[in-house]
Amino acid sequence: MTEREPLDLGATELPAEEEARLRRDHDLDRPEVFDRRNGVDERAGTRATLLPEERSAGSADPEAQAREVLRDSDVRTEIPESAPDTAFERRDSDD
């Protein structure tokens, strides 16, 4: 298996120590572990079917594109601080 690049947290406002802890705790420097834990390869097969807007833009490698979309989504779900420019709104089911 070839070694892959660490996963990107994007620009955060986290102190360096906190970012290092999150990278370690969530396997961001070990993408093969992150992918295995989150089932990225298994899910990529399904997600590789391009959406209409993706189909019109085209894709040289739909499965690789699917993996990147899934990784990005998983990182943002596990580490909300990785998307400081994204507004998270949480509501109760009564809202």
XYZ file of N, CA and C in Angstrom:
285
model
N 0.847 -1.182 0.000
C 0.000 0.000 0.000
C 0.887 1.237 0.000
N 0.557 2.173 -0.868
C 1.326 3.410 -0.896
C 0.859 4.336 0.211
N 1.800 5.090 0.723
C 1.478 6.035 1.781
C 0.766 7.234 1.171
N -0.300 7.658 1.793
C -1.072 8.779 1.283
C -0.814 10.014 2.141
N -1.161 11.150 1.580
C -1.003 12.422 2.271
C -1.934 12.482 3.483
N -1.523 13.177 4.540
C -2.427 13.385 5.685
C -3.690 14.104 5.231
N -4.782 13.861 5.934
C -6.041 14.523 5.602
C -5.993 15.971 6.058
N -6.639 16.828 5.298
C -6.599 18.261 5.529
C -7.736 18.695 6.449
N -7.391 19.428 7.492
C -8.402 20.006 8.385
C -8.896 21.351 7.864
N -8.207 21.902 6.904
C -8.546 23.235 6.435
C -8.026 24.267 7.422
N -8.345 25.506 7.175
C -7.910 26.583 8.066
C -8.787 26.568 9.315
N -8.169 26.401 10.455
C -8.917 26.420 11.715
C -8.369 27.522 12.598
N -9.098 27.827 13.634
C -8.647 28.807 14.625
C -8.169 28.099 15.883
N -7.888 26.814 15.763
C -7.472 26.012 16.908
C -6.009 26.268 17.250
N -5.682 26.244 18.550
C -4.267 26.295 18.922
C -3.552 25.066 18.351
N -2.276 25.206 18.066
C -1.498 24.128 17.433
C -1.576 22.827 18.224
N -1.536 22.907 19.551
C -1.584 21.690 20.371
C -2.928 20.977 20.218
N -4.003 21.756 20.169
C -5.342 21.172 20.014
C -5.492 20.537 18.634
N -4.990 21.213 17.623
C -5.058 20.653 16.274
C -4.250 19.359 16.191
N -3.076 19.333 16.809
C -2.249 18.114 16.818
C -2.980 16.983 17.532
N -3.653 17.292 18.642
C -4.409 16.274 19.377
C -5.551 15.729 18.518
N -6.283 16.615 17.857
C -7.383 16.179 16.998
C -6.878 15.326 15.841
N -5.760 15.721 15.248
C -5.184 14.940 14.145
C -4.849 13.536 14.630
N -4.280 13.451 15.823
C -3.900 12.152 16.397
C -5.147 11.347 16.759
N -6.097 11.965 17.449
C -7.293 11.260 17.921
C -8.185 10.759 16.785
N -8.149 11.451 15.655
C -9.041 11.099 14.539
C -8.307 10.486 13.351
N -7.037 10.105 13.565
C -6.250 9.406 12.538
C -6.072 10.217 11.246
N -6.018 11.540 11.356
C -5.908 12.350 10.148
C -4.539 12.241 9.488
N -3.524 11.854 10.249
C -2.200 11.659 9.666
C -2.016 10.227 9.163
N -3.031 9.408 9.378
C -3.013 8.018 8.901
C -4.294 7.776 8.105
N -4.350 8.314 6.871
C -5.598 8.241 6.104
C -6.103 6.830 5.869
N -5.187 5.847 5.794
C -5.652 4.470 5.585
C -6.433 3.973 6.800
N -6.040 4.398 8.012
C -6.758 4.028 9.237
C -8.090 4.771 9.286
N -8.071 6.056 8.974
C -9.289 6.866 8.934
C -10.293 6.246 7.964
N -9.824 5.903 6.755
C -10.707 5.322 5.746
C -11.291 3.991 6.202
N -10.461 3.146 6.793
C -10.936 1.827 7.243
C -11.973 1.994 8.354
N -11.680 2.870 9.313
C -12.591 3.087 10.440
C -13.935 3.639 9.980
N -13.925 4.469 8.956
C -15.155 5.097 8.469
C -15.778 4.377 7.280
N -15.179 3.272 6.844
C -15.739 2.514 5.726
C -15.754 3.290 4.414
N -14.768 4.155 4.227
C -14.743 5.011 3.037
C -14.706 4.188 1.754
N -13.868 3.169 1.682
C -13.768 2.381 0.445
C -15.089 1.699 0.103
N -15.756 1.148 1.112
C -17.036 0.470 0.871
C -18.089 1.477 0.414
N -18.138 2.632 1.033
C -19.134 3.647 0.693
C -18.831 4.325 -0.634
N -17.561 4.375 -1.029
C -17.180 5.063 -2.267
C -17.792 4.393 -3.489
N -17.920 3.083 -3.451
C -18.517 2.380 -4.582
C -19.919 2.872 -4.887
N -20.698 3.113 -3.852
C -22.059 3.616 -4.024
C -22.052 5.088 -4.420
N -21.204 5.860 -3.756
C -21.154 7.306 -3.997
C -20.524 7.640 -5.348
N -19.837 6.696 -5.965
C -19.155 6.949 -7.237
C -20.129 7.187 -8.387
N -21.404 6.861 -8.192
C -22.403 7.189 -9.206
C -22.572 8.698 -9.173
N -22.195 9.349 -10.240
C -22.169 10.807 -10.257
C -23.564 11.413 -10.190
N -23.660 12.500 -9.452
C -24.884 13.290 -9.418
C -25.003 14.035 -10.746
N -26.213 14.474 -11.119
C -26.363 15.148 -12.420
C -25.385 16.309 -12.631
N -25.194 17.132 -11.613
C -24.280 18.272 -11.776
C -22.825 17.816 -11.897
N -22.485 16.698 -11.253
C -21.137 16.142 -11.373
C -20.950 15.514 -12.760
N -22.018 14.873 -13.249
C -21.962 14.224 -14.557
C -21.725 15.270 -15.652
N -22.397 16.429 -15.535
C -22.224 17.460 -16.559
C -20.817 18.046 -16.526
N -20.208 18.104 -15.349
C -18.833 18.610 -15.237
C -17.823 17.541 -15.640
N -18.212 16.278 -15.496
C -17.320 15.175 -15.829
C -16.382 14.841 -14.684
N -15.853 13.635 -14.722
C -14.907 13.193 -13.704
C -13.995 12.140 -14.318
N -12.693 12.338 -14.166
C -11.726 11.377 -14.679
C -11.739 10.093 -13.854
N -12.091 10.227 -12.561
C -12.076 9.071 -11.671
C -13.186 9.235 -10.624
N -14.421 8.834 -10.972
C -15.549 9.024 -10.055
C -15.345 8.380 -8.679
N -14.666 7.236 -8.624
C -14.472 6.580 -7.330
C -13.500 7.374 -6.450
N -12.430 7.891 -7.020
C -11.486 8.719 -6.254
C -12.183 10.002 -5.799
N -13.006 10.563 -6.669
C -13.767 11.757 -6.315
C -14.711 11.448 -5.159
N -15.369 10.303 -5.211
C -16.281 9.899 -4.143
C -15.539 9.753 -2.819
N -14.347 9.149 -2.852
C -13.562 8.999 -1.620
C -13.259 10.356 -0.992
N -12.870 11.314 -1.815
C -12.534 12.643 -1.293
C -13.765 13.332 -0.696
N -14.904 13.205 -1.363
C -16.141 13.799 -0.842
C -16.498 13.165 0.499
N -16.401 11.839 0.579
C -16.725 11.130 1.819
C -15.746 11.477 2.939
N -14.455 11.530 2.625
C -13.456 11.901 3.647
C -13.747 13.294 4.184
N -13.983 14.234 3.285
C -14.250 15.612 3.709
C -15.483 15.658 4.610
N -16.525 14.964 4.227
C -17.742 14.922 5.029
C -17.488 14.286 6.390
N -16.745 13.187 6.411
C -16.446 12.506 7.676
C -15.605 13.382 8.597
N -14.620 14.076 8.038
C -13.789 14.971 8.862
C -14.658 16.079 9.448
N -15.507 16.690 8.640
C -16.361 17.780 9.128
C -17.366 17.286 10.173
N -17.813 16.032 10.040
C -18.741 15.463 11.020
C -18.027 15.173 12.333
N -16.849 14.558 12.253
C -16.101 14.199 13.461
C -15.491 15.414 14.153
N -15.084 16.402 13.364
C -14.378 17.560 13.909
C -15.033 18.824 13.376
N -16.130 19.255 13.984
C -16.824 20.447 13.489
C -15.925 21.681 13.397
N -14.884 21.735 14.221
C -13.971 22.873 14.198
C -13.190 22.942 12.888
N -13.222 21.872 12.098
C -12.472 21.854 10.843
C -13.158 22.698 9.777
N -14.356 23.146 10.048
C -15.090 23.961 9.083
C -15.546 25.253 9.746
N -14.590 26.109 10.167
C -14.996 27.306 10.893
C -15.835 28.261 10.062
N -15.728 28.178 8.738
C -16.506 29.065 7.879
C -17.893 28.507 7.574
N -18.198 27.341 8.094
C -19.500 26.718 7.893
C -20.346 26.933 9.140
N -21.515 27.459 8.952
C -22.408 27.689 10.089
C -23.159 26.400 10.387
N -23.065 25.943 11.612
C -23.798 24.751 12.039
C -25.028 25.206 12.802
N -26.155 24.693 12.397
C -27.380 25.022 13.092
C -27.962 23.723 13.618
N -28.154 23.669 14.903
C -28.728 22.471 15.514
C -30.120 22.837 16.045
N -31.061 21.986 15.742
C -32.428 22.217 16.214
C -32.962 20.975 16.894
N -33.884 21.198 17.795
C -34.602 20.084 18.394
C -35.651 19.604 17.410
N -36.127 18.386 17.577
C -37.130 17.862 16.669
C -38.441 18.643 16.772
N -38.630 19.381 17.880
C -39.845 20.188 18.047
C -39.809 21.481 17.229
N -38.610 21.876 16.782
C -38.464 23.145 16.038
C -38.929 23.032 14.616
